[in-house]
Amino acid sequence: MLYPFMTLNDNTEIVHSELLEKDNKKQVKVCIEKPVYGGFHSAVCYLPDYSWEDIQGFSPEEIHYFQELLESLSHVIIELAQDGGIEGGLENAASF
């Protein structure tokens, strides 16, 4: 399942998975999708390694921007992934 995280001013959507286990490593899949005329630009990044794959349409400069954005927010995304997305994080916060 993917959870909404952020929508940028240009309508780029950033969503993330729950905490995944792959090759005995915990990771979070982050998907970035931007609507463009005739379709979408998209990319996938796995945290905490910042390994990128399936880059479609984004320039190296755009990926660099997203890399820096994810580096500044990865701790939040990983915490939300552990709690079941932003809704789960808000529910858990409300129970304090």
Coordinates of N, CA and C in Angstrom, one line a residue:
M1 N 0.8 -1.2 0.0 CA 0.0 0.0 0.0 C 0.9 1.2 0.0
L2 N 0.4 2.3 -0.7 CA 1.2 3.5 -0.7 C 0.4 4.6 0.0
Y3 N 1.1 5.4 0.8 CA 0.4 6.5 1.6 C 0.8 7.8 1.0
P4 N -0.1 8.8 0.9 CA 0.2 10.1 0.5 C 1.1 10.8 1.5
F5 N 2.1 11.6 1.0 CA 3.0 12.3 1.8 C 2.9 13.8 1.5
M6 N 3.1 14.2 0.3 CA 3.3 15.6 -0.1 C 2.8 15.8 -1.5
T7 N 2.2 17.0 -1.7 CA 2.0 17.5 -3.1 C 2.7 18.8 -3.2
L8 N 3.6 18.9 -4.2 CA 4.3 20.1 -4.5 C 3.5 21.1 -5.3
N9 N 4.0 22.3 -5.4 CA 3.2 23.4 -6.1 C 2.9 23.1 -7.5
D10 N 3.8 22.3 -8.2 CA 3.6 21.9 -9.6 C 2.7 20.6 -9.7
N11 N 2.1 20.2 -8.7 CA 1.2 19.0 -8.6 C 2.0 17.7 -8.6
T12 N 3.3 17.8 -8.4 CA 4.1 16.5 -8.2 C 3.6 15.9 -6.9
E13 N 3.3 14.6 -7.0 CA 2.8 13.8 -5.8 C 4.0 13.0 -5.3
I14 N 4.2 12.9 -4.0 CA 5.1 12.1 -3.3 C 4.4 11.2 -2.4
V15 N 4.5 9.9 -2.6 CA 3.8 8.9 -1.8 C 4.9 7.9 -1.3
H16 N 4.6 7.1 -0.2 CA 5.5 6.2 0.3 C 4.8 4.9 0.7
S17 N 5.6 3.8 0.8 CA 5.1 2.5 1.3 C 5.2 2.5 2.8
E18 N 4.6 1.3 3.3 CA 4.9 1.0 4.7 C 6.4 0.5 4.8
L19 N 6.8 0.3 6.0 CA 8.2 -0.2 6.1 C 8.3 -1.6 5.5
L20 N 9.2 -1.8 4.6 CA 9.4 -3.1 3.9 C 10.6 -3.8 4.3
E21 N 10.6 -5.1 4.2 CA 11.8 -5.9 4.5 C 12.3 -6.5 3.2
K22 N 13.5 -6.2 2.7 CA 14.0 -6.7 1.5 C 15.5 -7.1 1.7
D23 N 15.8 -8.3 1.4 CA 17.2 -8.8 1.6 C 17.7 -8.5 3.0
N24 N 16.8 -8.8 4.0 CA 17.1 -8.5 5.4 C 17.4 -7.1 5.8
K25 N 16.9 -6.2 5.0 CA 17.1 -4.7 5.2 C 15.7 -4.1 5.3
K26 N 15.5 -3.2 6.2 CA 14.3 -2.4 6.2 C 14.4 -1.2 5.3
Q27 N 13.4 -1.0 4.5 CA 13.4 0.1 3.6 C 12.0 0.7 3.3
V28 N 12.0 1.8 2.8 CA 10.7 2.5 2.4 C 10.8 2.9 0.9
K29 N 9.8 2.5 0.2 CA 9.7 2.8 -1.2 C 9.0 4.2 -1.4
V30 N 9.6 5.1 -2.0 CA 9.0 6.5 -2.2 C 8.8 6.6 -3.7
C31 N 7.6 6.9 -4.1 CA 7.2 7.1 -5.5 C 6.9 8.6 -5.8
I32 N 7.5 9.1 -6.8 CA 7.3 10.5 -7.2 C 6.7 10.6 -8.6
E33 N 5.6 11.3 -8.7 CA 4.9 11.3 -10.0 C 4.4 12.8 -10.3
K34 N 4.7 13.2 -11.5 CA 4.4 14.6 -11.9 C 3.5 14.5 -13.1
P35 N 2.3 15.1 -13.1 CA 1.5 15.1 -14.3 C 2.1 16.1 -15.4
V36 N 2.2 15.6 -16.6 CA 2.6 16.4 -17.7 C 1.6 16.1 -18.9
Y37 N 1.7 17.0 -19.9 CA 0.8 16.8 -21.0 C 1.0 15.4 -21.6
G38 N -0.1 14.6 -21.7 CA 0.0 13.3 -22.3 C 0.5 12.2 -21.3
G39 N 0.6 12.5 -20.0 CA 1.0 11.4 -19.1 C 1.6 11.9 -17.8
F40 N 2.6 11.2 -17.4 CA 3.3 11.5 -16.1 C 4.8 11.3 -16.3
H41 N 5.6 12.1 -15.5 CA 7.0 11.8 -15.2 C 7.0 11.0 -13.9
S42 N 7.8 10.1 -13.7 CA 7.8 9.3 -12.5 C 9.2 8.8 -12.1
A43 N 9.4 8.5 -10.8 CA 10.6 7.9 -10.3 C 10.3 7.2 -9.0
V44 N 11.2 6.2 -8.7 CA 11.1 5.5 -7.4 C 12.4 5.6 -6.7
C45 N 12.4 5.9 -5.4 CA 13.6 6.0 -4.6 C 13.3 5.1 -3.4
Y46 N 14.3 4.3 -3.0 CA 14.3 3.5 -1.8 C 15.1 4.1 -0.7
L47 N 14.5 4.4 0.5 CA 15.1 4.9 1.6 C 15.5 3.7 2.6
P48 N 16.5 3.8 3.3 CA 17.4 4.9 3.5 C 18.6 4.9 2.6
D49 N 18.7 4.0 1.6 CA 19.8 4.0 0.7 C 19.8 5.0 -0.4
Y50 N 18.7 5.6 -0.6 CA 18.5 6.6 -1.7 C 18.9 6.0 -3.1
S51 N 18.5 4.7 -3.3 CA 18.7 4.1 -4.6 C 17.5 4.4 -5.5
W52 N 17.8 4.9 -6.6 CA 16.8 5.3 -7.6 C 16.6 4.2 -8.7
E53 N 15.3 4.1 -9.1 CA 15.0 3.2 -10.3 C 13.8 3.7 -11.0
D54 N 13.5 3.2 -12.1 CA 12.3 3.5 -12.9 C 12.1 5.0 -13.1
I55 N 13.2 5.7 -13.4 CA 13.1 7.1 -13.7 C 12.6 7.3 -15.1
Q56 N 11.4 8.0 -15.2 CA 10.8 8.2 -16.5 C 10.5 9.7 -16.7
G57 N 11.2 10.4 -17.5 CA 10.9 11.8 -17.9 C 11.6 12.8 -17.1
F58 N 12.0 12.5 -15.9 CA 12.7 13.5 -15.0 C 14.1 13.7 -15.5
S59 N 14.6 15.0 -15.5 CA 15.9 15.3 -15.8 C 16.9 15.0 -14.7
P60 N 18.2 14.9 -14.9 CA 19.1 14.7 -13.8 C 19.0 15.8 -12.8
E61 N 18.7 17.1 -13.2 CA 18.6 18.2 -12.3 C 17.4 18.0 -11.4
E62 N 16.3 17.5 -12.0 CA 15.1 17.3 -11.2 C 15.3 16.1 -10.1
I63 N 16.0 15.1 -10.6 CA 16.3 14.0 -9.6 C 17.2 14.5 -8.5
H64 N 18.1 15.4 -8.8 CA 19.0 16.0 -7.8 C 18.1 16.8 -6.8
Y65 N 17.2 17.5 -7.3 CA 16.3 18.3 -6.4 C 15.5 17.3 -5.5
F66 N 15.0 16.2 -6.1 CA 14.2 15.3 -5.3 C 15.1 14.6 -4.3
Q67 N 16.3 14.3 -4.7 CA 17.3 13.7 -3.8 C 17.5 14.5 -2.5
E68 N 17.7 15.8 -2.8 CA 17.9 16.8 -1.6 C 16.7 16.9 -0.8
L69 N 15.5 16.9 -1.4 CA 14.3 17.0 -0.7 C 14.1 15.7 0.2
L70 N 14.3 14.6 -0.4 CA 14.2 13.3 0.4 C 15.2 13.2 1.5
E71 N 16.4 13.7 1.3 CA 17.4 13.7 2.3 C 17.0 14.5 3.5
S72 N 16.3 15.7 3.2 CA 15.9 16.5 4.3 C 14.6 16.0 5.1
L73 N 13.9 15.1 4.4 CA 12.6 14.6 5.0 C 12.6 13.1 5.3
S74 N 13.7 12.4 5.0 CA 13.6 11.0 5.1 C 13.3 10.5 6.5
H75 N 13.8 11.2 7.5 CA 13.4 10.7 8.9 C 11.9 10.8 9.1
V76 N 11.2 11.7 8.6 CA 9.8 11.9 8.7 C 9.1 10.7 7.9
I77 N 9.5 10.5 6.7 CA 8.9 9.5 5.9 C 9.1 8.1 6.5
I78 N 10.3 7.8 7.0 CA 10.5 6.5 7.6 C 9.7 6.3 8.8
E79 N 9.6 7.4 9.7 CA 8.7 7.3 10.9 C 7.3 7.1 10.5
L80 N 6.8 7.8 9.5 CA 5.4 7.6 9.0 C 5.2 6.2 8.5
A81 N 6.2 5.7 7.7 CA 6.1 4.3 7.2 C 5.9 3.3 8.3
Q82 N 6.6 3.5 9.4 CA 6.5 2.6 10.5 C 5.1 2.7 11.2
D83 N 4.4 3.9 11.1 CA 3.2 4.1 11.8 C 2.0 3.9 10.9
G84 N 2.1 3.6 9.6 CA 1.0 3.4 8.7 C 0.6 4.6 8.0
G85 N 1.5 5.5 7.6 CA 1.2 6.7 6.8 C 0.9 7.8 7.7
I86 N 0.6 9.0 7.1 CA 0.3 10.2 7.9 C -0.9 10.0 8.7
E87 N -2.0 9.3 8.2 CA -3.2 9.1 9.0 C -2.9 8.3 10.3
G88 N -2.1 7.2 10.1 CA -1.7 6.4 11.3 C -0.8 7.2 12.2
G89 N 0.1 8.0 11.7 CA 0.9 8.9 12.5 C 0.1 9.9 13.3
L90 N -0.9 10.5 12.7 CA -1.8 11.4 13.4 C -2.6 10.7 14.4
E91 N -3.1 9.5 14.1 CA -3.9 8.8 15.1 C -3.0 8.4 16.3
N92 N -1.8 8.0 16.1 CA -0.9 7.6 17.2 C -0.6 8.9 18.0
A93 N -0.4 10.0 17.3 CA -0.1 11.3 18.0 C -1.2 11.7 18.9
A94 N -2.5 11.5 18.4 CA -3.7 11.9 19.1 C -3.9 11.0 20.4
S95 N -3.3 9.8 20.5 CA -3.5 9.0 21.6 C -2.6 9.3 22.8
F96 N -1.7 10.3 22.6 CA -0.8 10.6 23.7 C -1.5 11.5 24.8

